[in-house]
Amino acid sequence: MSKRILIIGGVAGGASVAARARRIDEDAEIIMFEKGPHVSFSNCALPFHLSGMVENGDDLVLMCPEQFKKQYKIEARVNSEVVKIKREEKKIVVKNVLTGEESEESYDKLVLSPGANPILPRSIEGITGSNVFTVRNVVDIKKLKSYIDENKIEDIAVVGGGFIGVEVAENLRLAGKNVSLVEALDQIMNPFDYDMAQILHKEMMDQGVNLILSDGVKKINEDSIELQSGKKVAAKAVVMAIGVSPETGLAKDCGLEIGVTGAIKVDHNYLTNDKDIYAVGDAIEVYNRLTQKPSRLALAGPAQRQARAAADNMYGIHHNNNGVIGSSVVQIFDLNAASTGLNEKTAKAAGISYDFVYIIPGDKVGLMPESNPMHFKLIYEYPTGRILGAQAIGKGNVDKRIDVIATMITMGGTLEDLKELELCYAPLFGTAKDIVNHAALVALNLLYGKFKQVPVTKVRELVESDAFIIDVREEHEFAAGHLKNAVNIPLSQFRGRLDEIPKDRPVYLHCRSSQRSYNAVMALQNMGYDNVINISGSYLGISCYEYYQDQVTGREKIVTEYNFK
Amino acid sequence: MSKRILIIGGVAGGASVAARARRIDEDAEIIMFEKGPHVSFSNCALPFHLSGMVENGDDLVLMCPEQFKKQYKIEARVNSEVVKIKREEKKIVVKNVLTGEESEESYDKLVLSPGANPILPRSIEGITGSNVFTVRNVVDIKKLKSYIDENKIEDIAVVGGGFIGVEVAENLRLAGKNVSLVEALDQIMNPFDYDMAQILHKEMMDQGVNLILSDGVKKINEDSIELQSGKKVAAKAVVMAIGVSPETGLAKDCGLEIGVTGAIKVDHNYLTNDKDIYAVGDAIEVYNRLTQKPSRLALAGPAQRQARAAADNMYGIHHNNNGVIGSSVVQIFDLNAASTGLNEKTAKAAGISYDFVYIIPGDKVGLMPESNPMHFKLIYEYPTGRILGAQAIGKGNVDKRIDVIATMITMGGTLEDLKELELCYAPLFGTAKDIVNHAALVALNLLYGKFKQVPVTKVRELVESDAFIIDVREEHEFAAGHLKNAVNIPLSQFRGRLDEIPKDRPVYLHCRSSQRSYNAVMALQNMGYDNVINISGSYLGISCYEYYQDQVTGREKIVTEYNFK
């Protein structure tokens, strides 16, 4: 007898389960139930409708129910909300959201792929207003876009600086709107550490987004929002994107187990505690292989893998469940920003012993057009050198470097492995010693105790405590902008001016990107100086780290002029 | 007493040894000897001077001897040819090429980094003419450029379709010249298999390069070249780039061991059979970790790693020697082409049991601007599934995918590992199921015997033998161009037209890129058809494979119209 597979939710996870099950089993009866009017839309592309990059909102819908029927013999019932799961009877109750009519459907296997809901705190006054929007599906984004267009709205506030908030803010800004982005934490884009996030903050500011950090929304008015700080921001439309919560209502109601993270708990096979009910996608709890703890991860790639694994398991096909590491990338105006694995924050929270390097090499050979600095931060386990994570930000191909690191993490690679990686090189694509090789070399020197360094986050303290800082760039570079109390001893004059370098106190060195200062550090050490310290990230890193904070606080600058190139 | 390190050759390898030795040892006396007038130039960027992308030829020189002296206390003696190594005395004889004067220098450690010489077969009549050029260094490229400019030359022949030949041809074409590219083999760019090379041939043709394959130069005249075939090609300047031979003269003269490949033989530490003489770079023989055989590899990345390892070894610092896999990338007009590890040819030659998949997915989400097909070929060991190599060609970020595969190869990854890789995704950067994941899934289906396929290279044979081929694309796609004897049964009508599909003979299926046909193949198999075969690469692959050969041979086409999108 043929299997009857019912699937709740028809977007990434649900549609993938359906398609995979069909390929395995031509006879199965496969039905997807979707609350909204669309199945299979491009979730991750929704924000691009706001800038017009995806001009026609309907293009976001990838397949209609008719196509599912004709091409894959899969029934996709839209406007069909599943309101109850009757586990004992192996039935679900489906409500037609247009007519209100309810009916029952029985299943052999049931798959939950309900996704996650945008969080809308009731404590915010005005949160239910018609000027408040969320971005979860095609209906949402079209509604937001037409509201803005029809009411000719110019001032818009986006609340929440995660992927969705940032992409919505960017696309609205690209459409010429006055956009305020409000984030409760002291940084946007949580996958990045605070130091790396400053580069993104600068870009937001440079592109004219009114970025407000460490502040939350208290009240939403018709033409403004009021923040916790008392600040008032002009906004005739508000997009709420402070986060999502897994849709667990149905699961809870029928007694399925919920995990410690508040998402649906599943086993190796993406089965819930009911042997006939699977769950996949943003509603489930996944296992983070780096922290070795349950976690949540709302990303399309893992959802697809889970979907395939669940369908396979229905038919006794083996699959591997490696847990997740979390890899993502986002374009923020002229910058690309990608990350994978652990960052400092998550490593600390998990109690994992780590160290890191932060380098800013060129993303291709300097002679080539559009060669730009790439900010690259590599996190590794101390003292083993096992690679734990990385973050990369720049105008160039950050995703390439992060994918290599993601691969290394998955394969259990160490710094020694990373150093030896033989990656493809041509002047238009990178450098002979690739950024990831370079990061491994610096990290190994640290790990093996060959030299010491301080991060850019400590430089202000060094300047304020009047530490001895040598800037080894050439004179014209120094003249164009430098740390206020740095001494300029260019690398080219270095060995002739040793008498200016004290032996009785710590000596900090930097250049533009730490390549020259590293050479100077090694030279000094070899000449018997035993307390020389490289400033990781050097002048580029210092400039990027200080800039945004200087602008918003108006505090005294530690540099005469910034340098970002 | 301080070490005296002499280095023969001051480009990639030599300069890297010098810089690394200096960082380890502040006291060492380090001298580089370079025959030509420049040390440390950007070898790989030379061809870009021809198009003007690097406008000023002098910019190709990265560091002058004065900078080496001032910044790194390294002596760089240009115009200094080492003519003899006196091993017993640990001395070299250096000739000043400007004055002819000879002098001796003694060493504690000697490093050979002489590189490789362009091959100029004496059998070619006219090879010594003043209109014949090679491209090895800054002097060469400036000479070629000014010869062309000063004589207002329009017709140029490039002989040899490897990296240098192709990049020179491209940059001359970009400068508006009439360029002929002559290659003795039946394909250009040897790192790619014949099927993949057709895509490059098409691009060359589309961009107006007169590409001549399977032919060689017999005679060079003042305004033409004559080929083995009797063909005559207009050319007032000829660039010879048929290959390089390692510069082993000095090594042979002093009795250093030469390997089976004709390059200098070195041990794990890049030591020759003389314990005080190292050799690195294009002149040495390396160990290919995949074929497990000695080989030659003239690439900048490996040269830098060898240089570092050699310097480290002088100071007792441990390093790993993992052998090489060979990763490279090149831009050919609007296409990027990258490869790593083994291809079919090298796997066959090494007697390694392999299989492969060839897929052509989109390089990013279809909705995004500039989404394009990427041709991706993955080679894996049969029956283990160990990853051996890959080739990628397309307008998008091919280097990203190849770097991931290079990383997998280095870490000993299998198809199962590759399938599970969690790479970063956003619609502008790729697809939720990345191309490399996709390739692994298809390969695993093959490896596990879930379905069968034939390569695009066999389609002509199928058409000519009147095999039963089903094109499952929709009717309008079929109408725009299709295989001459294919039957159009769109996936959307498929299950209703089973009576048209014979059970008593093999049934071949294809669509545009094999995604839909794969679904059809699985459906048919599940319905009891036991001889259905997918055409790998599908219509995109067939079009690309057939196009160039059709054009040059004028043979009968097997398609009504090509489709490349």
Coordinates of N, CA, C and O in Angstrom, one line a residue, chain B residues 130-133 144 147-148 153-158 172 178 180 220-225 234-239:
Chain B
S130 N 63.8 38.5 -34.8 CA 63.6 39.6 -33.9 C 62.1 39.8 -33.7 O 61.7 40.6 -32.8
N131 N 61.3 39.1 -34.5 CA 59.8 39.2 -34.3 C 59.3 38.1 -33.4 O 58.1 37.9 -33.3
V132 N 60.2 37.3 -32.8 CA 59.7 36.2 -31.9 C 60.0 36.6 -30.5 O 61.1 37.0 -30.1
F133 N 59.0 36.4 -29.6 CA 59.1 36.8 -28.2 C 58.7 35.7 -27.3 O 58.0 34.8 -27.7
L144 N 58.1 43.2 -25.8 CA 57.0 42.7 -26.6 C 56.1 43.9 -26.9 O 55.7 44.2 -28.0
Y147 N 57.6 46.6 -29.0 CA 57.7 46.2 -30.4 C 56.4 46.3 -31.1 O 56.3 46.8 -32.3
I148 N 55.3 45.9 -30.5 CA 54.0 46.0 -31.0 C 53.6 47.4 -31.2 O 53.1 47.8 -32.3
I153 N 51.8 47.0 -34.9 CA 51.5 45.7 -35.3 C 50.1 45.3 -34.9 O 49.6 45.6 -33.8
E154 N 49.3 44.8 -35.9 CA 48.0 44.3 -35.6 C 47.8 42.8 -35.6 O 47.0 42.3 -34.8
D155 N 48.6 42.1 -36.4 CA 48.5 40.7 -36.5 C 49.5 40.0 -35.7 O 50.7 40.1 -35.9
I156 N 49.1 39.2 -34.7 CA 50.0 38.6 -33.8 C 49.6 37.1 -33.6 O 48.4 36.8 -33.5
A157 N 50.6 36.2 -33.6 CA 50.3 34.8 -33.3 C 50.9 34.5 -32.0 O 52.0 34.8 -31.6
V158 N 50.1 33.8 -31.2 CA 50.6 33.2 -29.9 C 50.6 31.7 -30.1 O 49.6 31.1 -30.5
L172 N 46.2 40.7 -25.6 CA 46.4 41.3 -26.9 C 45.1 41.5 -27.6 O 44.9 42.6 -28.2
N178 N 44.5 41.6 -33.9 CA 44.1 40.3 -34.5 C 45.0 39.2 -34.0 O 46.2 39.2 -34.3
S180 N 45.9 35.2 -33.3 CA 45.8 33.8 -33.6 C 46.5 33.0 -32.5 O 47.5 33.4 -32.0
I220 N 58.6 30.5 -39.2 CA 58.1 31.9 -38.9 C 58.7 32.9 -39.9 O 59.9 32.9 -40.1
N221 N 57.8 33.5 -40.6 CA 58.3 34.5 -41.6 C 58.1 35.9 -41.0 O 57.7 36.1 -39.8
E222 N 58.4 36.9 -41.8 CA 58.4 38.3 -41.3 C 56.9 38.7 -41.0 O 56.7 39.4 -40.0
D223 N 56.0 38.3 -41.8 CA 54.6 38.7 -41.6 C 53.6 37.6 -41.5 O 52.4 37.8 -41.7
S224 N 54.1 36.4 -41.3 CA 53.2 35.2 -41.2 C 53.9 34.1 -40.5 O 55.1 34.1 -40.3
I225 N 53.1 33.1 -40.1 CA 53.7 31.8 -39.7 C 53.1 30.7 -40.5 O 51.9 30.8 -40.9
A234 N 48.6 35.1 -40.7 CA 49.2 36.4 -40.7 C 49.7 36.7 -39.3 O 49.0 36.5 -38.3
A235 N 50.9 37.2 -39.2 CA 51.5 37.5 -37.9 C 52.8 38.2 -38.1 O 53.8 37.7 -38.7
K236 N 52.8 39.5 -37.6 CA 54.1 40.2 -37.6 C 54.9 40.1 -36.3 O 56.0 40.6 -36.2
A237 N 54.2 39.6 -35.3 CA 54.9 39.3 -34.1 C 54.4 37.9 -33.6 O 53.3 37.6 -33.8
V238 N 55.4 37.1 -33.1 CA 55.0 35.8 -32.6 C 55.4 35.6 -31.2 O 56.6 35.9 -30.8
V239 N 54.5 35.2 -30.3 CA 54.9 34.9 -28.9 C 54.9 33.4 -28.7 O 53.9 32.7 -29.0

